Amino acid sequence: MAETMTEIMNPGTASKEPGFPHAPQDWSTSAAETAAQGDGISLSDDHWETLKALQAYFDRKEQPNVRELHDALDEAFHERGGIKYLYEIFPGGPVAQGCRFAGLKPPAGAVDPSFGSVQ
């Protein structure tokens, strides 16, 4: 049975990945794994949790703000070291690289080499 307006309006479209309710329609875990492998990263449970958090944040915000997103990730992973920890598992930046793996367009400023990314 259709659960979302998209499913009602577009029956027969591809369903979202299980466990990723906020994922973009054309995103898949295999696409994330391929992107991560291209960057030399093996996705761990913390990576997947970050991707889910990013997708949920983008689902709630029409125009995400890089600073608010940065702060939200820092708070969500505070017990593990916050944003510093996320930079360890996402060397290209948790916002820029994380958004790419999550199938999301990074907010303005996230891929600026002087802010939001360490590559």
Coordinates of N, CA and C in Angstrom, one line a residue:
M1 N 0.8 -1.2 0.0 CA 0.0 0.0 0.0 C 0.9 1.2 0.0
A2 N 0.5 2.2 -0.7 CA 1.2 3.5 -0.8 C 1.3 4.2 0.5
E3 N 2.5 4.7 0.9 CA 2.6 5.4 2.2 C 2.9 6.9 2.0
T4 N 3.5 7.3 0.9 CA 3.8 8.7 0.7 C 3.1 9.2 -0.5
M5 N 3.0 10.5 -0.5 CA 2.3 11.2 -1.6 C 3.0 10.9 -3.0
T6 N 4.4 10.7 -3.0 CA 5.1 10.3 -4.2 C 4.6 9.0 -4.7
E7 N 4.5 8.0 -3.7 CA 4.0 6.7 -4.1 C 2.6 6.7 -4.7
I8 N 1.7 7.6 -4.1 CA 0.3 7.7 -4.5 C 0.3 8.3 -5.9
M9 N 1.1 9.4 -6.1 CA 1.1 10.1 -7.4 C 1.8 9.4 -8.5
N10 N 2.8 8.6 -8.1 CA 3.7 7.9 -9.1 C 3.8 6.4 -8.7
P11 N 2.7 5.7 -8.9 CA 2.7 4.2 -8.5 C 3.7 3.5 -9.4
G12 N 4.3 2.5 -8.8 CA 5.3 1.7 -9.6 C 6.7 2.3 -9.6
T13 N 6.9 3.5 -9.0 CA 8.3 4.0 -9.0 C 9.1 3.2 -8.0
A14 N 10.4 3.3 -8.2 CA 11.3 2.5 -7.3 C 11.1 2.9 -5.9
S15 N 11.1 1.9 -5.0 CA 11.0 2.2 -3.6 C 12.3 2.5 -3.0
K16 N 12.3 3.2 -1.9 CA 13.5 3.6 -1.2 C 14.2 2.4 -0.5
E17 N 15.5 2.6 -0.3 CA 16.3 1.6 0.4 C 15.7 1.4 1.8
P18 N 15.6 0.1 2.2 CA 15.1 -0.2 3.6 C 16.1 0.4 4.6
G19 N 15.6 1.1 5.6 CA 16.4 1.7 6.7 C 16.8 3.1 6.4
F20 N 16.5 3.6 5.2 CA 16.8 5.0 4.8 C 15.5 5.7 4.3
P21 N 14.6 6.0 5.2 CA 13.3 6.6 4.8 C 13.4 8.0 4.2
H22 N 14.5 8.7 4.4 CA 14.6 10.0 3.9 C 15.6 10.1 2.7
A23 N 16.0 9.0 2.2 CA 16.9 9.0 1.1 C 16.3 9.6 -0.2
P24 N 17.1 10.2 -1.0 CA 16.6 10.7 -2.3 C 16.1 9.5 -3.1
Q25 N 15.1 9.7 -4.0 CA 14.5 8.6 -4.7 C 15.4 7.8 -5.5
D26 N 16.4 8.4 -6.1 CA 17.4 7.7 -7.0 C 18.6 7.2 -6.3
W27 N 18.7 7.3 -5.0 CA 19.9 6.9 -4.2 C 19.8 5.4 -3.8
S28 N 21.0 4.8 -3.7 CA 21.0 3.4 -3.2 C 22.3 3.2 -2.3
T29 N 22.2 2.2 -1.5 CA 23.4 1.9 -0.6 C 24.6 1.5 -1.5
S30 N 24.3 0.8 -2.6 CA 25.4 0.4 -3.5 C 26.1 1.6 -4.2
A31 N 25.3 2.7 -4.5 CA 25.9 3.9 -5.0 C 26.8 4.6 -4.0
A32 N 26.3 4.6 -2.7 CA 27.1 5.2 -1.7 C 28.4 4.4 -1.5
E33 N 28.3 3.0 -1.5 CA 29.5 2.2 -1.4 C 30.5 2.4 -2.5
T34 N 30.0 2.6 -3.7 CA 30.8 2.8 -4.9 C 31.6 4.2 -4.8
A35 N 30.8 5.2 -4.4 CA 31.4 6.5 -4.2 C 32.5 6.5 -3.1
A36 N 32.2 5.8 -2.0 CA 33.1 5.7 -0.9 C 34.4 4.9 -1.3
Q37 N 34.2 3.8 -2.0 CA 35.4 3.1 -2.5 C 36.3 3.9 -3.4
G38 N 35.6 4.8 -4.2 CA 36.4 5.7 -5.1 C 37.3 6.6 -4.3
D39 N 36.8 6.9 -3.0 CA 37.6 7.8 -2.2 C 38.5 7.0 -1.2
G40 N 38.5 5.7 -1.3 CA 39.3 4.8 -0.5 C 38.7 4.6 0.9
I41 N 37.4 4.7 1.0 CA 36.8 4.6 2.3 C 35.9 3.3 2.4
S42 N 36.0 2.6 3.4 CA 35.1 1.4 3.6 C 34.0 1.9 4.6
L43 N 32.8 1.9 4.2 CA 31.7 2.5 5.1 C 31.4 1.6 6.3
S44 N 31.5 2.2 7.5 CA 31.2 1.6 8.7 C 29.8 1.9 9.2
D45 N 29.4 1.4 10.3 CA 28.1 1.7 10.9 C 28.0 3.2 11.2
D46 N 29.1 3.9 11.6 CA 29.1 5.3 11.9 C 28.9 6.1 10.6
H47 N 29.5 5.6 9.5 CA 29.3 6.3 8.2 C 27.8 6.2 7.8
W48 N 27.2 5.0 7.9 CA 25.8 4.9 7.6 C 24.9 5.7 8.5
E49 N 25.2 5.8 9.7 CA 24.5 6.7 10.6 C 24.5 8.1 10.2
T50 N 25.7 8.5 9.8 CA 25.9 9.9 9.3 C 25.1 10.2 8.1
L51 N 25.1 9.2 7.1 CA 24.4 9.4 5.9 C 22.9 9.5 6.2
K52 N 22.4 8.7 7.1 CA 21.0 8.7 7.5 C 20.6 10.1 8.1
A53 N 21.5 10.6 9.0 CA 21.3 11.9 9.6 C 21.3 13.0 8.6
L54 N 22.2 13.0 7.6 CA 22.2 14.0 6.6 C 20.9 13.9 5.7
Q55 N 20.5 12.7 5.4 CA 19.3 12.6 4.6 C 18.1 13.1 5.4
A56 N 18.0 12.8 6.6 CA 16.9 13.3 7.5 C 16.9 14.8 7.6
Y57 N 18.1 15.4 7.8 CA 18.2 16.8 7.9 C 17.8 17.5 6.6
F58 N 18.2 17.0 5.4 CA 17.8 17.6 4.2 C 16.3 17.4 3.9
D59 N 15.7 16.3 4.4 CA 14.3 16.1 4.3 C 13.5 17.1 5.0
R60 N 14.0 17.6 6.2 CA 13.3 18.6 7.0 C 13.6 20.1 6.5
K61 N 14.7 20.3 5.9 CA 15.1 21.7 5.6 C 15.0 21.9 4.0
E62 N 14.3 22.9 3.6 CA 14.2 23.2 2.2 C 15.6 23.7 1.6
Q63 N 16.2 24.6 2.4 CA 17.5 25.2 2.0 C 18.5 25.0 3.2
P64 N 19.2 23.9 3.2 CA 20.1 23.6 4.4 C 21.2 24.7 4.5
N65 N 21.5 25.0 5.7 CA 22.6 25.9 6.0 C 23.8 25.1 6.4
V66 N 24.9 25.3 5.8 CA 26.1 24.5 6.1 C 26.5 24.6 7.6
R67 N 26.4 25.8 8.2 CA 26.8 26.0 9.6 C 25.8 25.2 10.5
E68 N 24.5 25.3 10.3 CA 23.5 24.6 11.1 C 23.7 23.1 11.0
L69 N 24.0 22.6 9.8 CA 24.2 21.2 9.5 C 25.5 20.7 10.2
H70 N 26.5 21.5 10.1 CA 27.8 21.2 10.8 C 27.5 21.1 12.3
D71 N 26.8 22.0 12.9 CA 26.5 22.0 14.3 C 25.6 20.8 14.7
A72 N 24.6 20.5 13.8 CA 23.7 19.3 14.1 C 24.5 18.0 14.1
L73 N 25.5 17.9 13.2 CA 26.3 16.7 13.2 C 27.2 16.6 14.4
D74 N 27.8 17.8 14.8 CA 28.6 17.8 16.0 C 27.8 17.4 17.2
E75 N 26.6 17.8 17.3 CA 25.8 17.4 18.5 C 25.4 16.0 18.4
A76 N 25.0 15.5 17.2 CA 24.6 14.1 17.1 C 25.7 13.1 17.4
F77 N 27.0 13.5 17.2 CA 28.1 12.6 17.4 C 29.0 13.1 18.5
H78 N 28.4 13.9 19.4 CA 29.2 14.4 20.5 C 29.9 13.4 21.4
E79 N 29.2 12.3 21.7 CA 29.7 11.3 22.6 C 30.9 10.6 22.0
R80 N 31.0 10.6 20.6 CA 32.1 9.9 19.9 C 33.2 10.9 19.6
G81 N 33.1 12.2 19.9 CA 34.1 13.2 19.6 C 33.6 14.3 18.7
G82 N 32.3 14.2 18.3 CA 31.7 15.3 17.6 C 32.2 15.4 16.2
I83 N 32.3 16.7 15.7 CA 32.7 16.9 14.4 C 34.1 16.5 14.1
K84 N 35.0 16.6 15.1 CA 36.4 16.2 15.0 C 36.4 14.7 14.6
Y85 N 35.6 13.9 15.2 CA 35.5 12.4 14.9 C 35.0 12.3 13.5
L86 N 34.0 13.0 13.1 CA 33.5 12.9 11.7 C 34.5 13.3 10.7
Y87 N 35.4 14.2 11.0 CA 36.4 14.6 10.0 C 37.4 13.4 9.9
E88 N 37.6 12.6 10.9 CA 38.4 11.4 10.9 C 37.9 10.3 9.9
I89 N 36.5 10.1 10.0 CA 35.9 9.1 9.2 C 35.5 9.6 7.8
F90 N 35.4 10.9 7.6 CA 35.1 11.5 6.3 C 36.2 12.6 6.1
P91 N 37.4 12.1 5.6 CA 38.5 13.0 5.4 C 38.2 14.2 4.4
G92 N 37.3 14.0 3.6 CA 36.9 15.1 2.6 C 35.9 16.0 3.2
G93 N 35.6 15.9 4.5 CA 34.7 16.7 5.2 C 33.3 16.0 5.4
P94 N 32.8 16.0 6.6 CA 31.5 15.3 6.8 C 30.3 15.9 6.1
V95 N 30.4 17.2 5.8 CA 29.3 17.8 5.1 C 29.5 17.5 3.6
A96 N 30.6 17.9 3.0 CA 30.8 17.8 1.6 C 30.8 16.3 1.1
Q97 N 31.7 15.5 1.7 CA 31.8 14.1 1.3 C 30.6 13.3 1.8
G98 N 30.1 13.6 3.0 CA 28.9 12.9 3.5 C 27.7 13.1 2.6
C99 N 27.5 14.4 2.1 CA 26.4 14.6 1.2 C 26.6 13.9 -0.1
R100 N 27.8 13.8 -0.6 CA 28.0 13.1 -1.9 C 27.7 11.7 -1.7
F101 N 28.1 11.0 -0.6 CA 27.8 9.6 -0.4 C 26.3 9.4 -0.2
A102 N 25.6 10.4 0.4 CA 24.2 10.3 0.8 C 23.3 10.7 -0.4
G103 N 23.9 11.0 -1.5 CA 23.1 11.4 -2.7 C 22.5 12.7 -2.6
L104 N 23.1 13.6 -1.9 CA 22.5 15.0 -1.7 C 23.4 16.1 -2.3
K105 N 22.8 17.2 -2.6 CA 23.6 18.3 -3.1 C 24.1 19.1 -1.9
P106 N 25.4 19.2 -1.7 CA 25.9 19.9 -0.5 C 25.4 21.4 -0.4
P107 N 25.2 21.9 0.7 CA 24.8 23.3 0.8 C 25.9 24.2 0.4
A108 N 25.5 25.4 0.0 CA 26.5 26.4 -0.5 C 27.6 26.6 0.6
G109 N 28.9 26.6 0.2 CA 30.0 26.7 1.0 C 30.6 25.4 1.6
A110 N 29.9 24.3 1.4 CA 30.4 23.1 1.9 C 31.6 22.5 1.2
V111 N 31.7 22.8 -0.1 CA 32.8 22.3 -0.9 C 33.9 23.4 -1.2
D112 N 33.7 24.5 -0.6 CA 34.7 25.6 -0.7 C 36.0 25.1 0.1
P113 N 37.1 25.0 -0.6 CA 38.3 24.5 0.0 C 38.7 25.3 1.3
S114 N 38.2 26.5 1.5 CA 38.6 27.2 2.7 C 37.6 27.0 3.8
F115 N 36.5 26.2 3.6 CA 35.5 26.0 4.6 C 34.7 24.8 4.3
G116 N 34.6 23.9 5.3 CA 33.7 22.7 5.1 C 34.4 21.5 4.5
S117 N 35.6 21.6 4.0 CA 36.2 20.5 3.4 C 37.7 20.5 3.7
V118 N 38.3 19.4 3.8 CA 39.8 19.4 4.1 C 40.6 18.8 2.9
Q119 N 39.9 18.6 1.8 CA 40.6 18.1 0.6 C 40.7 19.2 -0.4

